[in-house]
Amino acid sequence: MNENLFASFTTPTMMGLPIVILIILFPSILFPSPNRLINNRLISIQQWLIQLTSKQMLSIHNYKGQTWALMLMSLILFIGSTNLLGLLPHSFTPTTQLSMNLGMAIPLWAGTVITGFRHKTKASLAHFLPQGTPLLLIPMLVIIETISLFIQPMALAVRLTANITAGHLLIHLIGGATLVLMDISTATASITFTILILLTILEFAVALIQAYVFTLLVSLYLHDNT
Amino acid sequence: MLSRVVFSAAAAAAPCLKNAALLGPGILQATRIFHTGRPSLAPVPPLPEHGGKVRLGLIPEEFFQFLYPKTGVTGPYVLGTGLILYFLSKEIYVITAETFSAISTIGLLIYVVKKYGASIGEFADKLNEQKIAQLEEVKQASIKQIQDAIDMEKSQQALVHKRHYLFDVQRNNIAMALELTYRERLHRVYKEVKNRLDYHISVQNMMSLKSKSRQ
């Protein structure tokens, strides 16, 4: 346990040049744009998936909320593809950096809140007080609701960071355990390897689920405010 | 041209970007030599039916053909094995925890691709076929609609040609009715005249009888 467990999370540099921008831009190459009526299989499947997701996610919004469609769909595509690419060996996942997730969460959350306060000021302020509270509890409840409102962007960012980072760390640790156990007892090593395979399956699911959860929550905040 | 506008706008906004703005159009023109494809977008060239052939999912078939004259069939495989063993023995590639996670991730991916690859490909083909079938249906429906309109137009034209029969029948009817009325009146006139003449004859007969009986 002498190695630095967080070595894989440092900003990647190549000969002293930070290439993290290239790594963030890379997933966009994997989504080619459809330019004919009948495309190849990759584009057809991506088109079908995007149609499915967008229909399901934008069905709850009114007209004003549906103007956010492009933003929400590119958000889920970016987070999903970045998380999935991070599961490949020796790769860097940008969404493990809290700075990047804060950079995504705070502007989006602030956008929804400011939209709500600009266009429906009374309704947005009314969100601070749930219906049917007893008269004595009102001051405390307003304070609690304000705190819960301001914690929303922090929770969005930290949730994504913590989930992906924890997953990567677990894979690293259990891989290390398998490596060490190979010399001691092969049977235990094979059990640990099975655990590693199960964990990898979980991580694939978590990668997609976290993208979905992030986008869903932003869309819920939007729904409250349009 | 749009990128030139973007560059000059960025230079106006931040003076430190002015160097980038000065270099930008130059780089844009210099990279034009790499644009070797066709510049026009339509008609779009057709997609090939199958992709390039690969072995082991990664290495193009051309590489095996390239090495075949010198090393035969086993050449590339021996090269690959040798390279892997070289990297491992010289510890250029170190076996760490990440090796096991690589084995599990890549193994999982290969398993999923081998098991579900063909069915996902068929699903994609089915999606495209559905799209084409929908458009084909619209095309056929509009062709049928236009064909029906043409047939109805032809039948209407045929009807127009036969319309004169209707008028002929009506004309004949009216002519017969007129003829009938004329003959009826002719007969009445004849009867009236005969009546009058019969009266005169009977008056004459009576006069002659009366003169005969007085003598």
Short mmCIF file of C-alpha atoms in Angstrom, two decimals:
data_model
loop_
_atom_site.label_atom_id
_atom_site.label_comp_id
_atom_site.label_asym_id
_atom_site.label_seq_id
_atom_site.Cartn_x
_atom_site.Cartn_y
_atom_site.Cartn_z
CA MET A 1 0.00 0.00 0.00
CA ASN A 2 2.88 2.30 -0.62
CA GLU A 3 1.66 3.54 -3.95
CA ASN A 4 -0.46 6.65 -4.22
CA LEU A 5 -3.99 5.40 -4.74
CA PHE A 6 -5.01 8.70 -6.29
CA ALA A 7 -2.28 8.63 -8.93
CA SER A 8 -4.78 7.86 -11.66
CA PHE A 9 -6.86 10.93 -10.81
CA THR A 10 -4.19 13.58 -11.43
CA THR A 11 -4.49 15.93 -14.39
CA PRO A 12 -2.99 14.02 -17.28
CA THR A 13 0.04 15.59 -18.90
CA MET A 14 2.12 14.43 -21.80
CA MET A 15 5.68 15.72 -21.68
CA GLY A 16 4.60 18.60 -19.50
CA LEU A 17 1.64 19.68 -21.63
CA PRO A 18 -1.83 19.31 -20.14
CA ILE A 19 -3.88 17.20 -22.54
CA VAL A 20 -6.99 17.12 -20.35
CA ILE A 21 -8.81 19.33 -22.88
CA LEU A 22 -8.25 16.74 -25.60
CA ILE A 23 -9.53 14.05 -23.26
CA ILE A 24 -12.69 16.04 -22.52
CA LEU A 25 -13.24 16.69 -26.23
CA PHE A 26 -12.64 13.06 -27.25
CA PRO A 27 -16.17 11.59 -26.66
CA SER A 28 -17.61 14.00 -29.23
CA ILE A 29 -15.80 12.03 -31.96
CA LEU A 30 -17.79 8.96 -31.00
CA PHE A 31 -21.12 10.56 -31.95
CA PRO A 32 -21.00 11.14 -35.72
CA SER A 33 -23.65 13.43 -37.14
CA PRO A 34 -26.23 11.82 -39.43
CA ASN A 35 -25.97 13.28 -42.92
CA ARG A 36 -28.13 11.03 -45.06
CA LEU A 37 -31.53 9.35 -44.94
CA ILE A 38 -30.24 5.84 -44.18
CA ASN A 39 -27.09 5.93 -42.04
CA ASN A 40 -24.70 3.25 -40.87
CA ARG A 41 -25.55 1.08 -37.87
CA LEU A 42 -23.75 3.18 -35.28
CA ILE A 43 -25.59 6.38 -36.17
CA SER A 44 -28.93 4.55 -36.48
CA ILE A 45 -28.62 3.08 -32.99
CA GLN A 46 -27.49 6.41 -31.51
CA GLN A 47 -30.39 8.21 -33.19
CA TRP A 48 -32.85 5.67 -31.83
CA LEU A 49 -31.41 5.91 -28.30
CA ILE A 50 -31.48 9.72 -28.33
CA GLN A 51 -35.08 9.73 -29.55
CA LEU A 52 -36.09 7.25 -26.83
CA THR A 53 -34.34 9.19 -24.06
CA SER A 54 -35.51 12.61 -25.14
CA LYS A 55 -39.13 11.53 -25.49
CA GLN A 56 -39.09 10.00 -22.03
CA MET A 57 -37.27 12.87 -20.37
CA LEU A 58 -39.04 15.83 -21.96
CA SER A 59 -42.58 14.51 -21.69
CA ILE A 60 -43.13 16.19 -18.29
CA HIS A 61 -42.20 19.70 -19.42
CA ASN A 62 -44.30 22.44 -20.91
CA TYR A 63 -43.19 24.49 -23.91
CA LYS A 64 -40.80 26.66 -21.93
CA GLY A 65 -39.14 23.65 -20.35
CA GLN A 66 -38.77 21.89 -23.68
CA THR A 67 -36.53 24.68 -24.99
CA TRP A 68 -33.90 23.07 -22.71
CA ALA A 69 -34.04 19.83 -24.73
CA LEU A 70 -30.69 20.32 -26.48
CA MET A 71 -28.96 21.15 -23.21
CA LEU A 72 -30.34 18.15 -21.35
CA MET A 73 -29.66 15.67 -24.14
CA SER A 74 -26.08 16.81 -24.67
CA LEU A 75 -25.61 16.68 -20.88
CA ILE A 76 -26.68 13.07 -20.59
CA LEU A 77 -24.65 12.08 -23.65
CA PHE A 78 -21.54 13.79 -22.34
CA ILE A 79 -21.69 12.38 -18.81
CA GLY A 80 -22.67 8.90 -20.02
CA SER A 81 -19.94 8.65 -22.62
CA THR A 82 -17.28 10.14 -20.35
CA ASN A 83 -18.13 7.73 -17.56
CA LEU A 84 -18.17 4.71 -19.87
CA LEU A 85 -14.85 5.64 -21.47
CA GLY A 86 -13.34 5.98 -18.01
CA LEU A 87 -13.84 2.30 -17.37
CA LEU A 88 -11.24 1.38 -19.99
CA PRO A 89 -7.84 0.59 -18.50
CA HIS A 90 -5.34 3.43 -18.07
CA SER A 91 -7.87 6.08 -18.99
CA PHE A 92 -8.69 9.37 -17.33
CA THR A 93 -12.27 10.27 -16.41
CA PRO A 94 -12.95 14.00 -16.33
CA THR A 95 -16.05 13.54 -14.20
CA THR A 96 -13.93 12.37 -11.27
CA GLN A 97 -12.73 15.94 -10.85
CA LEU A 98 -14.95 17.96 -8.53
CA SER A 99 -13.99 21.13 -10.39
CA MET A 100 -15.57 19.92 -13.58
CA ASN A 101 -18.75 18.66 -11.95
CA LEU A 102 -19.19 21.91 -10.07
CA GLY A 103 -18.67 23.70 -13.37
CA MET A 104 -21.54 21.68 -14.82
CA ALA A 105 -23.89 21.71 -11.83
CA ILE A 106 -23.77 25.31 -10.62
CA PRO A 107 -24.56 27.06 -13.93
CA LEU A 108 -27.37 24.64 -14.77
CA TRP A 109 -28.97 24.88 -11.32
CA ALA A 110 -28.55 28.66 -11.28
CA GLY A 111 -30.13 28.82 -14.74
CA THR A 112 -33.24 27.00 -13.58
CA VAL A 113 -33.58 29.06 -10.39
CA ILE A 114 -33.08 32.40 -12.13
CA THR A 115 -35.57 31.41 -14.86
CA GLY A 116 -38.10 30.61 -12.17
CA PHE A 117 -37.53 33.88 -10.30
CA ARG A 118 -37.70 35.99 -13.45
CA HIS A 119 -40.87 34.60 -14.96
CA LYS A 120 -42.89 33.25 -12.07
CA THR A 121 -41.59 35.13 -9.05
CA LYS A 122 -44.51 34.41 -6.73
CA ALA A 123 -44.62 30.70 -7.52
CA SER A 124 -40.84 30.35 -7.08
CA LEU A 125 -40.93 32.07 -3.72
CA ALA A 126 -43.89 29.90 -2.75
CA HIS A 127 -41.70 26.82 -3.15
CA PHE A 128 -40.03 27.75 0.09
CA LEU A 129 -43.11 26.84 2.09
CA PRO A 130 -44.82 23.48 1.57
CA GLN A 131 -48.59 23.43 1.79
CA GLY A 132 -50.33 22.82 5.05
CA THR A 133 -47.60 23.59 7.56
CA PRO A 134 -48.62 24.62 11.05
CA LEU A 135 -48.22 28.36 11.71
CA LEU A 136 -45.54 28.01 14.37
CA LEU A 137 -43.19 25.97 12.17
CA ILE A 138 -43.16 28.48 9.28
CA PRO A 139 -39.94 30.41 10.10
CA MET A 140 -37.91 27.26 10.68
CA LEU A 141 -39.29 25.59 7.59
CA VAL A 142 -38.41 28.55 5.38
CA ILE A 143 -34.84 28.42 6.65
CA ILE A 144 -34.67 24.68 6.03
CA GLU A 145 -36.09 25.02 2.52
CA THR A 146 -33.59 27.79 1.71
CA ILE A 147 -30.71 25.60 2.86
CA SER A 148 -32.05 22.69 0.81
CA LEU A 149 -32.30 24.92 -2.24
CA PHE A 150 -28.72 26.12 -1.97
CA ILE A 151 -27.42 22.62 -1.36
CA GLN A 152 -28.86 21.36 -4.67
CA PRO A 153 -25.87 22.26 -6.89
CA MET A 154 -23.38 20.99 -4.32
CA ALA A 155 -25.28 17.72 -4.06
CA LEU A 156 -25.41 17.33 -7.85
CA ALA A 157 -21.67 17.83 -8.24
CA VAL A 158 -20.54 15.85 -5.22
CA ARG A 159 -22.88 12.95 -6.00
CA LEU A 160 -21.42 12.47 -9.45
CA THR A 161 -17.81 12.93 -8.31
CA ALA A 162 -18.11 10.62 -5.34
CA ASN A 163 -19.87 7.82 -7.20
CA ILE A 164 -17.46 7.68 -10.10
CA THR A 165 -14.34 8.18 -7.98
CA ALA A 166 -15.44 5.54 -5.48
CA GLY A 167 -16.11 3.07 -8.26
CA HIS A 168 -12.70 3.62 -9.83
CA LEU A 169 -10.98 3.31 -6.46
CA LEU A 170 -12.78 0.07 -5.64
CA ILE A 171 -11.80 -1.45 -8.97
CA HIS A 172 -8.20 -0.39 -8.36
CA LEU A 173 -8.15 -1.81 -4.83
CA ILE A 174 -9.76 -5.13 -5.64
CA GLY A 175 -7.46 -5.49 -8.64
CA GLY A 176 -4.53 -4.91 -6.33
CA ALA A 177 -5.90 -7.48 -3.89
CA THR A 178 -6.15 -10.03 -6.70
CA LEU A 179 -2.59 -9.29 -7.74
CA VAL A 180 -1.25 -9.85 -4.24
CA LEU A 181 -3.35 -12.93 -3.56
CA MET A 182 -2.11 -14.67 -6.73
CA ASP A 183 1.13 -15.58 -4.98
CA ILE A 184 -0.52 -16.60 -1.72
CA SER A 185 -3.51 -18.70 -2.74
CA THR A 186 -4.85 -19.04 -6.28
CA ALA A 187 -8.36 -20.02 -5.18
CA THR A 188 -8.86 -16.85 -3.14
CA ALA A 189 -7.45 -14.88 -6.05
CA SER A 190 -10.02 -16.38 -8.40
CA ILE A 191 -12.82 -15.50 -5.95
CA THR A 192 -11.51 -11.97 -5.81
CA PHE A 193 -11.34 -11.90 -9.60
CA THR A 194 -14.99 -12.93 -9.75
CA ILE A 195 -15.80 -10.07 -7.39
CA LEU A 196 -13.88 -7.79 -9.73
CA ILE A 197 -15.97 -8.91 -12.72
CA LEU A 198 -19.20 -8.32 -10.80
CA LEU A 199 -17.93 -4.91 -9.77
CA THR A 200 -17.12 -4.04 -13.36
CA ILE A 201 -20.66 -4.90 -14.39
CA LEU A 202 -21.89 -2.66 -11.58
CA GLU A 203 -19.62 0.14 -12.71
CA PHE A 204 -20.99 0.02 -16.24
CA ALA A 205 -24.46 0.35 -14.82
CA VAL A 206 -23.41 3.13 -12.42
CA ALA A 207 -21.81 5.07 -15.24
CA LEU A 208 -25.06 5.21 -17.15
CA ILE A 209 -27.26 5.63 -14.10
CA GLN A 210 -25.28 8.59 -12.78
CA ALA A 211 -25.58 10.36 -16.10
CA TYR A 212 -29.30 9.74 -16.06
CA VAL A 213 -29.71 10.88 -12.47
CA PHE A 214 -27.80 14.11 -13.06
CA THR A 215 -29.86 15.01 -16.07
CA LEU A 216 -33.10 13.95 -14.44
CA LEU A 217 -32.51 16.15 -11.43
CA VAL A 218 -31.68 19.15 -13.57
CA SER A 219 -34.86 18.53 -15.50
CA LEU A 220 -36.82 18.30 -12.25
CA TYR A 221 -35.43 21.60 -11.04
CA LEU A 222 -36.40 23.00 -14.41
CA HIS A 223 -39.92 21.61 -14.10
CA ASP A 224 -40.39 23.32 -10.77
CA ASN A 225 -39.35 26.62 -12.21
CA THR A 226 -41.12 26.84 -15.58
CA MET B 1 -15.32 32.81 -43.22
CA LEU B 2 -17.32 32.46 -40.05
CA SER B 3 -14.19 31.45 -38.14
CA ARG B 4 -12.51 34.69 -39.26
CA VAL B 5 -15.42 36.62 -37.78
CA VAL B 6 -15.17 34.60 -34.56
CA PHE B 7 -11.45 35.23 -34.35
CA SER B 8 -11.78 39.00 -34.82
CA ALA B 9 -14.63 39.15 -32.29
CA ALA B 10 -12.51 37.27 -29.76
CA ALA B 11 -9.58 39.64 -30.43
CA ALA B 12 -11.83 42.62 -29.77
CA ALA B 13 -13.02 41.08 -26.51
CA ALA B 14 -9.66 40.09 -25.03
CA PRO B 15 -6.41 41.72 -26.20
CA CYS B 16 -4.39 38.70 -25.11
CA LEU B 17 -6.19 36.67 -27.73
CA LYS B 18 -5.10 39.09 -30.45
CA ASN B 19 -2.10 36.92 -31.29
CA ALA B 20 -4.38 33.97 -31.77
CA ALA B 21 -6.60 36.11 -33.97
CA LEU B 22 -3.64 37.11 -36.13
CA LEU B 23 -2.52 33.52 -36.46
CA GLY B 24 -6.00 32.09 -36.94
CA PRO B 25 -6.74 32.88 -40.57
CA GLY B 26 -3.24 31.81 -41.53
CA ILE B 27 -3.71 28.41 -39.94
CA LEU B 28 -7.13 28.16 -41.58
CA GLN B 29 -5.70 28.68 -45.05
CA ALA B 30 -2.75 26.40 -44.36
CA THR B 31 -4.91 23.47 -43.32
CA ARG B 32 -6.88 23.73 -46.55
CA ILE B 33 -4.34 21.44 -48.21
CA PHE B 34 -5.63 18.63 -46.00
CA HIS B 35 -9.14 18.94 -47.45
CA THR B 36 -8.69 16.26 -50.07
CA GLY B 37 -12.27 14.95 -50.11
CA ARG B 38 -14.99 16.14 -52.44
CA PRO B 39 -16.09 19.67 -51.48
CA SER B 40 -19.73 19.35 -52.55
CA LEU B 41 -22.21 17.70 -50.24
CA ALA B 42 -24.73 16.37 -52.77
CA PRO B 43 -25.14 13.80 -54.18
CA VAL B 44 -23.74 11.98 -51.17
CA PRO B 45 -21.62 8.97 -52.24
CA PRO B 46 -23.17 5.63 -51.23
CA LEU B 47 -22.04 3.82 -48.09
CA PRO B 48 -20.09 0.57 -48.60
CA GLU B 49 -22.07 -2.60 -47.83
CA HIS B 50 -19.57 -4.06 -45.33
CA GLY B 51 -16.77 -2.47 -43.34
CA GLY B 52 -13.11 -3.35 -43.72
CA LYS B 53 -12.20 -6.92 -42.78
CA VAL B 54 -10.32 -7.29 -39.50
CA ARG B 55 -8.83 -10.19 -37.57
CA LEU B 56 -9.05 -10.39 -33.79
CA GLY B 57 -11.39 -7.40 -34.01
CA LEU B 58 -8.52 -4.93 -34.21
CA ILE B 59 -5.93 -5.68 -36.88
CA PRO B 60 -6.84 -5.08 -40.53
CA GLU B 61 -6.61 -7.96 -42.95
CA GLU B 62 -4.24 -5.91 -45.11
CA PHE B 63 -1.52 -6.27 -42.47
CA PHE B 64 -1.66 -10.06 -42.71
CA GLN B 65 -1.57 -9.89 -46.49
CA PHE B 66 1.39 -7.48 -46.27
CA LEU B 67 3.45 -9.95 -44.18
CA TYR B 68 2.34 -13.08 -46.03
CA PRO B 69 5.01 -13.11 -48.78
CA LYS B 70 7.85 -12.91 -46.28
CA THR B 71 6.66 -14.85 -43.25
CA GLY B 72 3.70 -16.97 -44.37
CA VAL B 73 0.54 -17.52 -42.37
CA THR B 74 1.99 -17.56 -38.83
CA GLY B 75 4.12 -14.43 -39.29
CA PRO B 76 1.88 -11.79 -37.73
CA TYR B 77 0.90 -14.03 -34.83
CA VAL B 78 4.53 -14.76 -33.97
CA LEU B 79 5.26 -11.02 -34.22
CA GLY B 80 2.38 -10.26 -31.84
CA THR B 81 3.36 -12.92 -29.32
CA GLY B 82 6.98 -11.77 -29.42
CA LEU B 83 6.04 -8.14 -28.85
CA ILE B 84 3.79 -9.01 -25.89
CA LEU B 85 6.44 -11.22 -24.27
CA TYR B 86 9.07 -8.54 -24.87
CA PHE B 87 6.99 -5.85 -23.15
CA LEU B 88 6.28 -8.17 -20.23
CA SER B 89 9.78 -9.49 -19.71
CA LYS B 90 11.48 -6.09 -19.93
CA GLU B 91 8.75 -4.64 -17.69
CA ILE B 92 7.98 -1.96 -20.23
CA TYR B 93 4.41 -2.96 -19.40
CA VAL B 94 4.19 -3.56 -15.64
CA ILE B 95 1.59 -5.91 -14.20
CA THR B 96 -0.28 -3.84 -11.64
CA ALA B 97 -3.78 -3.73 -10.18
CA GLU B 98 -4.86 -2.04 -13.37
CA THR B 99 -3.92 -5.16 -15.35
CA PHE B 100 -6.62 -7.15 -13.60
CA SER B 101 -9.20 -4.44 -14.04
CA ALA B 102 -8.17 -4.30 -17.72
CA ILE B 103 -8.59 -8.07 -18.03
CA SER B 104 -12.02 -7.96 -16.43
CA THR B 105 -13.26 -4.92 -18.39
CA ILE B 106 -11.96 -6.04 -21.79
CA GLY B 107 -13.09 -9.61 -21.14
CA LEU B 108 -16.58 -8.38 -20.28
CA LEU B 109 -16.70 -6.22 -23.40
CA ILE B 110 -15.56 -9.08 -25.67
CA TYR B 111 -18.15 -11.39 -24.11
CA VAL B 112 -20.96 -8.89 -24.63
CA VAL B 113 -19.89 -8.14 -28.21
CA LYS B 114 -19.62 -11.80 -29.16
CA LYS B 115 -22.96 -12.67 -27.60
CA TYR B 116 -25.15 -9.71 -28.59
CA GLY B 117 -23.25 -8.16 -31.48
CA ALA B 118 -25.16 -9.80 -34.31
CA SER B 119 -28.58 -9.15 -32.78
CA ILE B 120 -27.79 -5.47 -32.20
CA GLY B 121 -26.67 -5.20 -35.83
CA GLU B 122 -29.92 -6.76 -36.98
CA PHE B 123 -31.84 -4.36 -34.77
CA ALA B 124 -30.10 -1.40 -36.40
CA ASP B 125 -30.89 -2.82 -39.85
CA LYS B 126 -34.50 -3.30 -38.81
CA LEU B 127 -34.71 0.36 -37.73
CA ASN B 128 -33.49 1.51 -41.14
CA GLU B 129 -35.83 -0.88 -42.90
CA GLN B 130 -38.78 0.46 -40.92
CA LYS B 131 -37.86 3.99 -41.94
CA ILE B 132 -37.66 3.02 -45.61
CA ALA B 133 -40.91 1.02 -45.39
CA GLN B 134 -42.73 4.00 -43.90
CA LEU B 135 -41.56 6.32 -46.68
CA GLU B 136 -42.30 3.66 -49.32
CA GLU B 137 -45.83 3.35 -47.93
CA VAL B 138 -46.37 7.09 -48.24
CA LYS B 139 -45.06 6.99 -51.80
CA GLN B 140 -47.32 4.09 -52.76
CA ALA B 141 -50.35 5.72 -51.16
CA SER B 142 -49.84 8.94 -53.06
CA ILE B 143 -49.24 7.04 -56.34
CA LYS B 144 -52.48 5.11 -55.77
CA GLN B 145 -54.35 8.31 -54.98
CA ILE B 146 -53.15 9.99 -58.18
CA GLN B 147 -53.96 6.86 -60.20
CA ASP B 148 -57.51 6.83 -58.80
CA ALA B 149 -57.89 10.49 -59.69
CA ILE B 150 -56.71 9.76 -63.27
CA ASP B 151 -59.19 6.88 -63.65
CA MET B 152 -62.06 8.97 -62.36
CA GLU B 153 -61.10 11.78 -64.75
CA LYS B 154 -61.08 9.32 -67.68
CA SER B 155 -64.52 7.99 -66.78
CA GLN B 156 -65.84 11.53 -66.48
CA GLN B 157 -64.48 12.34 -69.95
CA ALA B 158 -66.14 9.21 -71.40
CA LEU B 159 -69.42 10.25 -69.82
CA VAL B 160 -69.15 13.68 -71.39
CA HIS B 161 -68.80 12.10 -74.84
CA LYS B 162 -71.97 10.07 -74.32
CA ARG B 163 -74.04 13.02 -73.15
CA HIS B 164 -75.52 13.70 -76.62
CA TYR B 165 -77.60 10.51 -76.41
CA LEU B 166 -79.55 12.06 -73.58
CA PHE B 167 -80.35 15.13 -75.63
CA ASP B 168 -81.28 13.03 -78.71
CA VAL B 169 -83.77 11.04 -76.69
CA GLN B 170 -85.30 14.22 -75.31
CA ARG B 171 -85.47 15.78 -78.75
CA ASN B 172 -87.18 12.67 -80.18
CA ASN B 173 -89.68 12.66 -77.35
CA ILE B 174 -90.62 16.26 -77.96
CA ALA B 175 -90.88 15.73 -81.72
CA MET B 176 -93.21 12.76 -81.18
CA ALA B 177 -95.38 14.75 -78.82
CA LEU B 178 -95.61 17.62 -81.32
CA GLU B 179 -96.49 15.17 -84.13
CA LEU B 180 -99.13 13.59 -81.93
CA THR B 181 -100.74 16.94 -81.12
CA TYR B 182 -100.71 17.95 -84.81
CA ARG B 183 -102.40 14.74 -85.91
CA GLU B 184 -104.94 14.98 -83.13
CA ARG B 185 -105.88 18.49 -84.20
CA LEU B 186 -105.94 17.45 -87.84
CA HIS B 187 -108.38 14.68 -87.00
CA ARG B 188 -110.56 17.07 -85.00
CA VAL B 189 -110.67 19.54 -87.84
CA TYR B 190 -111.61 16.73 -90.20
CA LYS B 191 -114.35 15.59 -87.83
CA GLU B 192 -115.78 19.09 -87.41
CA VAL B 193 -115.78 19.74 -91.12
CA LYS B 194 -117.42 16.35 -91.76
CA ASN B 195 -119.94 17.13 -89.05
CA ARG B 196 -120.83 20.43 -90.65
CA LEU B 197 -121.00 18.93 -94.12
CA ASP B 198 -123.16 16.08 -92.81
CA TYR B 199 -125.47 18.66 -91.29
CA HIS B 200 -125.72 20.49 -94.58
CA ILE B 201 -126.38 17.19 -96.38
CA SER B 202 -129.05 16.17 -93.93
CA VAL B 203 -130.66 19.64 -94.17
CA GLN B 204 -130.64 19.31 -97.95
CA ASN B 205 -132.10 15.83 -97.74
CA MET B 206 -134.83 17.04 -95.47
CA MET B 207 -135.67 19.95 -97.78
CA SER B 208 -135.88 17.65 -100.78
CA LEU B 209 -138.08 15.19 -98.82
CA LYS B 210 -140.33 18.01 -97.70
CA SER B 211 -140.68 19.35 -101.27
CA LYS B 212 -141.40 15.81 -102.51
CA SER B 213 -144.08 15.18 -99.90
CA ARG B 214 -145.86 18.54 -100.62
CA GLN B 215 -146.30 17.74 -104.27
#
